[in-house]
Amino acid sequence: MRGFAGVVGLDDSAPDAHPAVITGYKAARNRPLTRGQKLSNWALAAVRAPVEHGFAHLKNWRVLGKIRTGPKWATALVRALLVLTNREVSR
């Protein structure tokens, strides 16, 4: 049985394919991960890391916790904060 190490999201890259949840492999006490499963988990982590780092940086902006406005303005605010965050992080 495949355990859930973490969910990246839906894989709906093909137009006629049904969406699928992408998860990692989890080892059990009596069943260690194979080399292929470890490589799969590594590739999954490589995709997840930049997204998780982006969310972590956005949490530093406290104004996001106080947004009480429409989605259109909030989207513009988040985009502006992402630009500022990327500029600060890339220094």
mmCIF file of C-alpha atoms in Angstrom:
data_model
loop_
_atom_site.group_PDB
_atom_site.id
_atom_site.type_symbol
_atom_site.label_atom_id
_atom_site.label_comp_id
_atom_site.label_asym_id
_atom_site.label_seq_id
_atom_site.Cartn_x
_atom_site.Cartn_y
_atom_site.Cartn_z
ATOM 1 C CA MET A 1 0.000 0.000 0.000
ATOM 2 C CA ARG A 2 1.288 3.452 -0.886
ATOM 3 C CA GLY A 3 1.530 5.902 2.015
ATOM 4 C CA PHE A 4 1.133 9.645 1.758
ATOM 5 C CA ALA A 5 4.419 11.484 2.262
ATOM 6 C CA GLY A 6 2.970 14.732 0.967
ATOM 7 C CA VAL A 7 0.633 16.038 -1.664
ATOM 8 C CA VAL A 8 1.884 18.298 -4.421
ATOM 9 C CA GLY A 9 -1.395 18.787 -6.197
ATOM 10 C CA LEU A 10 -3.318 17.627 -9.190
ATOM 11 C CA ASP A 11 -1.615 16.290 -12.266
ATOM 12 C CA ASP A 12 -3.931 17.427 -15.015
ATOM 13 C CA SER A 13 -1.301 18.122 -17.657
ATOM 14 C CA ALA A 14 -3.027 16.170 -20.422
ATOM 15 C CA PRO A 15 -6.238 17.749 -21.723
ATOM 16 C CA ASP A 16 -8.200 14.476 -21.813
ATOM 17 C CA ALA A 17 -6.639 12.896 -18.713
ATOM 18 C CA HIS A 18 -8.422 12.599 -15.410
ATOM 19 C CA PRO A 19 -6.714 14.620 -12.656
ATOM 20 C CA ALA A 20 -4.571 12.573 -10.283
ATOM 21 C CA VAL A 21 -3.141 13.489 -6.889
ATOM 22 C CA ILE A 22 0.647 13.195 -6.792
ATOM 23 C CA THR A 23 1.993 11.783 -3.537
ATOM 24 C CA GLY A 24 5.289 10.448 -2.268
ATOM 25 C CA TYR A 25 6.176 7.080 -0.825
ATOM 26 C CA LYS A 26 6.421 6.375 2.877
ATOM 27 C CA ALA A 27 8.517 3.577 4.352
ATOM 28 C CA ALA A 28 7.182 1.128 6.900
ATOM 29 C CA ARG A 29 9.158 -0.573 9.653
ATOM 30 C CA ASN A 30 9.281 -3.859 7.797
ATOM 31 C CA ARG A 31 9.492 -2.399 4.275
ATOM 32 C CA PRO A 32 12.175 0.169 3.433
ATOM 33 C CA LEU A 33 11.866 2.304 0.317
ATOM 34 C CA THR A 34 13.342 1.063 -2.935
ATOM 35 C CA ARG A 35 15.852 3.170 -4.846
ATOM 36 C CA GLY A 36 13.157 4.165 -7.344
ATOM 37 C CA GLN A 37 10.805 5.249 -4.572
ATOM 38 C CA LYS A 38 13.559 7.339 -2.980
ATOM 39 C CA LEU A 39 14.276 9.006 -6.342
ATOM 40 C CA SER A 40 10.560 9.648 -6.798
ATOM 41 C CA ASN A 41 10.348 11.295 -3.357
ATOM 42 C CA TRP A 42 13.427 13.376 -4.164
ATOM 43 C CA ALA A 43 11.896 14.618 -7.429
ATOM 44 C CA LEU A 44 8.652 15.428 -5.628
ATOM 45 C CA ALA A 45 10.515 17.385 -2.951
ATOM 46 C CA ALA A 46 12.396 19.340 -5.629
ATOM 47 C CA VAL A 47 9.082 20.481 -7.114
ATOM 48 C CA ARG A 48 7.515 21.312 -3.744
ATOM 49 C CA ALA A 49 10.417 23.236 -2.202
ATOM 50 C CA PRO A 50 10.179 26.488 -4.204
ATOM 51 C CA VAL A 51 6.419 26.678 -3.665
ATOM 52 C CA GLU A 52 6.713 26.084 0.070
ATOM 53 C CA HIS A 53 9.512 28.642 0.340
ATOM 54 C CA GLY A 54 7.336 31.162 -1.512
ATOM 55 C CA PHE A 55 4.464 30.646 0.917
ATOM 56 C CA ALA A 56 6.840 30.903 3.865
ATOM 57 C CA HIS A 57 8.150 34.247 2.591
ATOM 58 C CA LEU A 58 4.625 35.535 1.984
ATOM 59 C CA LYS A 59 3.701 34.755 5.597
ATOM 60 C CA ASN A 60 6.246 37.377 6.662
ATOM 61 C CA TRP A 61 3.934 40.042 5.237
ATOM 62 C CA ARG A 62 1.437 40.498 8.072
ATOM 63 C CA VAL A 63 -0.929 42.530 5.925
ATOM 64 C CA LEU A 64 -2.055 39.287 4.258
ATOM 65 C CA GLY A 65 -3.689 38.183 7.509
ATOM 66 C CA LYS A 66 -5.759 41.346 7.616
ATOM 67 C CA ILE A 67 -7.092 41.468 4.066
ATOM 68 C CA ARG A 68 -10.801 42.275 4.056
ATOM 69 C CA THR A 69 -11.291 43.184 0.436
ATOM 70 C CA GLY A 70 -12.269 41.715 -2.897
ATOM 71 C CA PRO A 71 -10.254 38.991 -4.583
ATOM 72 C CA LYS A 72 -9.219 41.276 -7.457
ATOM 73 C CA TRP A 73 -7.467 43.760 -5.170
ATOM 74 C CA ALA A 74 -6.039 40.990 -2.986
ATOM 75 C CA THR A 75 -4.525 39.343 -6.072
ATOM 76 C CA ALA A 76 -2.846 42.607 -7.054
ATOM 77 C CA LEU A 77 -1.520 42.993 -3.508
ATOM 78 C CA VAL A 78 -0.118 39.451 -3.415
ATOM 79 C CA ARG A 79 1.554 39.965 -6.806
ATOM 80 C CA ALA A 80 3.189 43.160 -5.565
ATOM 81 C CA LEU A 81 4.355 41.435 -2.391
ATOM 82 C CA LEU A 82 5.782 38.563 -4.438
ATOM 83 C CA VAL A 83 7.830 41.041 -6.474
ATOM 84 C CA LEU A 84 9.146 42.665 -3.307
ATOM 85 C CA THR A 85 9.843 39.279 -1.699
ATOM 86 C CA ASN A 86 11.689 37.974 -4.761
ATOM 87 C CA ARG A 87 13.770 41.141 -4.888
ATOM 88 C CA GLU A 88 14.628 40.832 -1.188
ATOM 89 C CA VAL A 89 15.422 37.109 -1.363
ATOM 90 C CA SER A 90 17.594 37.404 -4.487
ATOM 91 C CA ARG A 91 19.983 39.869 -2.840
#
